[in-house]
Amino acid sequence: MRRNQLNQILADMNAEQYALTVGAATEKPLTSAFAKRRVIHAGVRGKPLMPGEWQNTWQALLERQPQPEPRAAYIHIPFCQHRCLYCGFFQNYSNEELETVYIDNLIKELRMSRDSRQLAGAPVNAVFIGGGTPSTLSPENAARLLTAVRECLPLANDYELTLEGRVNDLMPAKMETWLAQGVNRLSIGVQSFDTEVRRAVGRLDDTQTILRRLERLTRYNQAAVIIDLIYGLPYQTAAVWAADLDLLKQAAIDGMDLYQLNLYENSALQRAIDAGRVAPAATTAEQAEMFAAAEAELSGHMFSRLSICHWAKTSRERSMYNTLTKAGRSVIPFGAGAGGNVGGVTMHLTRDIAQYVRSIEQGHKPLAGMLLQPAGSGLHSTVVAQLERGYLNLNALAARYGPVVRELGTLLELWESRGLLESGPAAARLTVAGQFWYMNIAQSVLECLHALLDGEHSVAVQPVAAQG
């Protein structure tokens, strides 16, 4: 029977592979189901294209008619006023002269492809301007960019246009520019409301300033206001985290993302901790307890869950870009450091601004890498999209993608016995412990599917690298 194939794949693993894939039987699955978090973004790496193929591949993609389905664009602004210790996405300090040159070229990049069949042939439903810190741009440069976005991208009638920012930039001249130029969603990096926690990792504003500026932004009544919180930061005790959660009820916001701190080896934060300049960050077990506390607090109050880590406080928040990307929809990238996927090809653009400018001057897409997505990528995206919502429906997946999917029942049975899943009449749902470890679960599912589809008794595949 084919069902035996996944059993054989699991049986052929060495102890380390098995533990990474399946986890451990434990009385405390919330804190101990896996030894560590495996990946930041679940995925299976595709086949690299050679540099000499990049430009021709991009041009061929531009000539294709896009699929009649929702899609997005990502625009990267690689500048920050300050370098926060916890952040792995820093590229360049803010410099208005350099930013002006950069925006000149970013506008050129948008214009280079605006008349192509790929770009003009269907609406763009969501645009995300990320970084870096896009709100660091001067009002003049922000206005120029946003004007070009609306001129060059065929925005859907109900488009979502998100701009990432920091509390310190929530000043009238900037906010009014963003709103006048079509931004209808602001994602603000609060990380913690606690003044000591914030300043320890490079954030500037105190608790009351945050609340006042969020209120000022919300009073314009022109955009959804979303904030990010990180759990596991230095000095962020259980009591501080409880206060952070309590302030979500008071803050003038429409939604929030709750992110686990990723502490990278040799990162600025890790070096500061090792040198004794900053208190240690929370352990994985402590982070798990913080996640569970947040889940209980938010589920018990006025918040609606949109995904494992994203919550809406009002009906204004749709989280359209995040939903589309998690479902594997096309994302057209623009700007130094941007990443995306179009027509079965994943790509990232150069992070180096000088190289980026040279490419634009030559009329080239500033590509730094391309991958052909692996076989089964549609199935992979659907699996991730389901798990992002906290469930896995094998019957629906098998009906769409074939009976091989049912072999995942072996894994689900193991995880259910270990307190990570609960079976239901239509789907298996993640417990709170499963929600905390959902990225490990997603990665394991994708690797096992990859092995099943390839007919190989191995899941030693390379996960997709995180992109800013």
PDB file of C-alpha atoms in Angstrom, residues 32-168:
ATOM      1  CA  SER A  32       9.322  20.849  24.736  1.00  0.00           C
ATOM      2  CA  ALA A  33       7.772  19.374  21.582  1.00  0.00           C
ATOM      3  CA  PHE A  34      10.835  20.342  19.530  1.00  0.00           C
ATOM      4  CA  ALA A  35      14.400  21.125  20.569  1.00  0.00           C
ATOM      5  CA  LYS A  36      14.344  24.431  18.716  1.00  0.00           C
ATOM      6  CA  ARG A  37      12.547  26.424  16.074  1.00  0.00           C
ATOM      7  CA  ARG A  38      13.733  25.083  12.724  1.00  0.00           C
ATOM      8  CA  VAL A  39      12.973  27.865  10.231  1.00  0.00           C
ATOM      9  CA  ILE A  40      11.585  31.388  10.058  1.00  0.00           C
ATOM     10  CA  HIS A  41       9.589  30.747   6.871  1.00  0.00           C
ATOM     11  CA  ALA A  42       8.612  27.217   5.866  1.00  0.00           C
ATOM     12  CA  GLY A  43       9.434  26.119   2.347  1.00  0.00           C
ATOM     13  CA  VAL A  44      11.391  23.830   0.059  1.00  0.00           C
ATOM     14  CA  ARG A  45      14.160  25.294  -2.040  1.00  0.00           C
ATOM     15  CA  GLY A  46      13.760  25.252  -5.812  1.00  0.00           C
ATOM     16  CA  LYS A  47      16.281  24.852  -8.638  1.00  0.00           C
ATOM     17  CA  PRO A  48      18.676  27.805  -9.037  1.00  0.00           C
ATOM     18  CA  LEU A  49      18.906  29.525 -12.393  1.00  0.00           C
ATOM     19  CA  MET A  50      22.326  30.644 -13.602  1.00  0.00           C
ATOM     20  CA  PRO A  51      23.060  34.422 -13.616  1.00  0.00           C
ATOM     21  CA  GLY A  52      23.194  34.440 -17.410  1.00  0.00           C
ATOM     22  CA  GLU A  53      19.552  33.304 -17.495  1.00  0.00           C
ATOM     23  CA  TRP A  54      18.127  35.932 -15.133  1.00  0.00           C
ATOM     24  CA  GLN A  55      17.385  38.826 -17.479  1.00  0.00           C
ATOM     25  CA  ASN A  56      15.928  36.663 -20.255  1.00  0.00           C
ATOM     26  CA  THR A  57      13.789  34.826 -17.702  1.00  0.00           C
ATOM     27  CA  TRP A  58      12.508  38.112 -16.285  1.00  0.00           C
ATOM     28  CA  GLN A  59      11.662  39.439 -19.751  1.00  0.00           C
ATOM     29  CA  ALA A  60       9.834  36.211 -20.588  1.00  0.00           C
ATOM     30  CA  LEU A  61       7.824  36.522 -17.371  1.00  0.00           C
ATOM     31  CA  LEU A  62       6.894  40.112 -18.255  1.00  0.00           C
ATOM     32  CA  GLU A  63       5.473  38.924 -21.582  1.00  0.00           C
ATOM     33  CA  ARG A  64       3.123  36.412 -19.913  1.00  0.00           C
ATOM     34  CA  GLN A  65      -0.511  37.166 -19.180  1.00  0.00           C
ATOM     35  CA  PRO A  66      -0.930  36.855 -15.395  1.00  0.00           C
ATOM     36  CA  GLN A  67      -3.262  34.289 -13.878  1.00  0.00           C
ATOM     37  CA  PRO A  68      -6.774  35.586 -13.054  1.00  0.00           C
ATOM     38  CA  GLU A  69      -6.238  35.506  -9.305  1.00  0.00           C
ATOM     39  CA  PRO A  70      -5.341  38.028  -6.584  1.00  0.00           C
ATOM     40  CA  ARG A  71      -1.706  39.119  -6.497  1.00  0.00           C
ATOM     41  CA  ALA A  72       0.590  41.586  -4.765  1.00  0.00           C
ATOM     42  CA  ALA A  73       3.644  43.789  -5.164  1.00  0.00           C
ATOM     43  CA  TYR A  74       6.459  44.316  -2.669  1.00  0.00           C
ATOM     44  CA  ILE A  75       8.537  47.518  -2.612  1.00  0.00           C
ATOM     45  CA  HIS A  76      11.671  47.687  -0.459  1.00  0.00           C
ATOM     46  CA  ILE A  77      13.064  50.812   1.215  1.00  0.00           C
ATOM     47  CA  PRO A  78      16.544  49.893   2.560  1.00  0.00           C
ATOM     48  CA  PHE A  79      17.046  52.772   5.021  1.00  0.00           C
ATOM     49  CA  CYS A  80      16.717  53.116   8.797  1.00  0.00           C
ATOM     50  CA  GLN A  81      17.279  56.055  11.116  1.00  0.00           C
ATOM     51  CA  HIS A  82      18.630  53.720  13.807  1.00  0.00           C
ATOM     52  CA  ARG A  83      19.863  50.132  13.905  1.00  0.00           C
ATOM     53  CA  CYS A  84      17.750  48.120  16.343  1.00  0.00           C
ATOM     54  CA  LEU A  85      19.676  45.346  18.061  1.00  0.00           C
ATOM     55  CA  TYR A  86      17.132  42.608  17.364  1.00  0.00           C
ATOM     56  CA  CYS A  87      16.684  43.310  13.644  1.00  0.00           C
ATOM     57  CA  GLY A  88      18.229  41.159  10.923  1.00  0.00           C
ATOM     58  CA  PHE A  89      17.098  43.341   8.013  1.00  0.00           C
ATOM     59  CA  PHE A  90      19.216  46.488   8.471  1.00  0.00           C
ATOM     60  CA  GLN A  91      20.936  47.675   5.267  1.00  0.00           C
ATOM     61  CA  ASN A  92      21.736  51.408   5.339  1.00  0.00           C
ATOM     62  CA  TYR A  93      21.449  54.408   7.640  1.00  0.00           C
ATOM     63  CA  SER A  94      19.080  57.140   6.474  1.00  0.00           C
ATOM     64  CA  ASN A  95      20.637  59.820   4.287  1.00  0.00           C
ATOM     65  CA  GLU A  96      18.242  62.091   2.413  1.00  0.00           C
ATOM     66  CA  GLU A  97      20.618  62.704  -0.491  1.00  0.00           C
ATOM     67  CA  LEU A  98      21.136  58.976  -1.037  1.00  0.00           C
ATOM     68  CA  GLU A  99      17.425  58.321  -0.489  1.00  0.00           C
ATOM     69  CA  THR A 100      16.563  60.832  -3.226  1.00  0.00           C
ATOM     70  CA  VAL A 101      18.854  59.031  -5.678  1.00  0.00           C
ATOM     71  CA  TYR A 102      17.369  55.721  -4.614  1.00  0.00           C
ATOM     72  CA  ILE A 103      13.770  56.883  -5.080  1.00  0.00           C
ATOM     73  CA  ASP A 104      14.702  58.284  -8.521  1.00  0.00           C
ATOM     74  CA  ASN A 105      15.813  54.806  -9.539  1.00  0.00           C
ATOM     75  CA  LEU A 106      12.979  52.978  -7.805  1.00  0.00           C
ATOM     76  CA  ILE A 107      10.531  55.068  -9.826  1.00  0.00           C
ATOM     77  CA  LYS A 108      12.471  54.145 -12.974  1.00  0.00           C
ATOM     78  CA  GLU A 109      12.226  50.480 -12.041  1.00  0.00           C
ATOM     79  CA  LEU A 110       8.453  50.763 -11.631  1.00  0.00           C
ATOM     80  CA  ARG A 111       8.143  52.511 -14.996  1.00  0.00           C
ATOM     81  CA  MET A 112      10.359  49.963 -16.789  1.00  0.00           C
ATOM     82  CA  SER A 113       7.725  47.230 -16.551  1.00  0.00           C
ATOM     83  CA  ARG A 114       4.434  49.102 -16.152  1.00  0.00           C
ATOM     84  CA  ASP A 115       3.305  48.522 -19.766  1.00  0.00           C
ATOM     85  CA  SER A 116       4.228  44.832 -19.828  1.00  0.00           C
ATOM     86  CA  ARG A 117       1.542  42.176 -20.174  1.00  0.00           C
ATOM     87  CA  GLN A 118       2.494  40.762 -16.764  1.00  0.00           C
ATOM     88  CA  LEU A 119       2.128  44.028 -14.903  1.00  0.00           C
ATOM     89  CA  ALA A 120      -0.704  45.715 -16.800  1.00  0.00           C
ATOM     90  CA  GLY A 121      -2.707  42.574 -17.540  1.00  0.00           C
ATOM     91  CA  ALA A 122      -4.507  42.177 -14.219  1.00  0.00           C
ATOM     92  CA  PRO A 123      -5.191  44.121 -11.026  1.00  0.00           C
ATOM     93  CA  VAL A 124      -2.705  44.270  -8.175  1.00  0.00           C
ATOM     94  CA  ASN A 125      -4.684  43.707  -5.007  1.00  0.00           C
ATOM     95  CA  ALA A 126      -2.110  44.503  -2.352  1.00  0.00           C
ATOM     96  CA  VAL A 127       1.094  46.524  -2.199  1.00  0.00           C
ATOM     97  CA  PHE A 128       3.461  46.353   0.756  1.00  0.00           C
ATOM     98  CA  ILE A 129       6.178  49.000   1.168  1.00  0.00           C
ATOM     99  CA  GLY A 130       8.595  47.453   3.646  1.00  0.00           C
ATOM    100  CA  GLY A 131      12.176  47.729   4.760  1.00  0.00           C
ATOM    101  CA  GLY A 132      14.176  48.926   6.422  1.00  0.00           C
ATOM    102  CA  THR A 133      11.955  51.732   7.593  1.00  0.00           C
ATOM    103  CA  PRO A 134       9.904  53.294   4.783  1.00  0.00           C
ATOM    104  CA  SER A 135       8.559  55.987   7.119  1.00  0.00           C
ATOM    105  CA  THR A 136      12.073  57.440   7.332  1.00  0.00           C
ATOM    106  CA  LEU A 137      11.635  58.899   3.830  1.00  0.00           C
ATOM    107  CA  SER A 138      11.077  62.653   3.647  1.00  0.00           C
ATOM    108  CA  PRO A 139       7.515  63.720   2.776  1.00  0.00           C
ATOM    109  CA  GLU A 140       8.761  64.778  -0.662  1.00  0.00           C
ATOM    110  CA  ASN A 141      10.374  61.428  -1.470  1.00  0.00           C
ATOM    111  CA  ALA A 142       7.451  59.493  -0.028  1.00  0.00           C
ATOM    112  CA  ALA A 143       5.031  61.504  -2.187  1.00  0.00           C
ATOM    113  CA  ARG A 144       7.097  60.873  -5.332  1.00  0.00           C
ATOM    114  CA  LEU A 145       7.219  57.137  -4.686  1.00  0.00           C
ATOM    115  CA  LEU A 146       3.540  56.804  -3.817  1.00  0.00           C
ATOM    116  CA  THR A 147       2.531  58.791  -6.902  1.00  0.00           C
ATOM    117  CA  ALA A 148       4.588  56.399  -9.044  1.00  0.00           C
ATOM    118  CA  VAL A 149       3.020  53.377  -7.351  1.00  0.00           C
ATOM    119  CA  ARG A 150      -0.464  54.579  -8.260  1.00  0.00           C
ATOM    120  CA  GLU A 151       0.614  55.487 -11.793  1.00  0.00           C
ATOM    121  CA  CYS A 152       2.533  52.281 -12.567  1.00  0.00           C
ATOM    122  CA  LEU A 153       0.612  49.523 -10.774  1.00  0.00           C
ATOM    123  CA  PRO A 154      -2.945  48.615 -11.855  1.00  0.00           C
ATOM    124  CA  LEU A 155      -4.389  48.793  -8.368  1.00  0.00           C
ATOM    125  CA  ALA A 156      -7.669  46.964  -7.749  1.00  0.00           C
ATOM    126  CA  ASN A 157     -10.650  49.027  -6.609  1.00  0.00           C
ATOM    127  CA  ASP A 158     -10.354  47.580  -3.108  1.00  0.00           C
ATOM    128  CA  TYR A 159      -6.558  47.666  -3.008  1.00  0.00           C
ATOM    129  CA  GLU A 160      -4.570  47.458   0.211  1.00  0.00           C
ATOM    130  CA  LEU A 161      -1.492  49.717   0.285  1.00  0.00           C
ATOM    131  CA  THR A 162       0.615  49.192   3.381  1.00  0.00           C
ATOM    132  CA  LEU A 163       3.530  51.323   4.500  1.00  0.00           C
ATOM    133  CA  GLU A 164       5.764  50.157   7.350  1.00  0.00           C
ATOM    134  CA  GLY A 165       6.864  52.731   9.874  1.00  0.00           C
ATOM    135  CA  ARG A 166       8.139  53.519  13.337  1.00  0.00           C
ATOM    136  CA  VAL A 167       6.450  55.489  16.085  1.00  0.00           C
ATOM    137  CA  ASN A 168       9.071  58.260  15.952  1.00  0.00           C
TER     138      ASN A 168
END
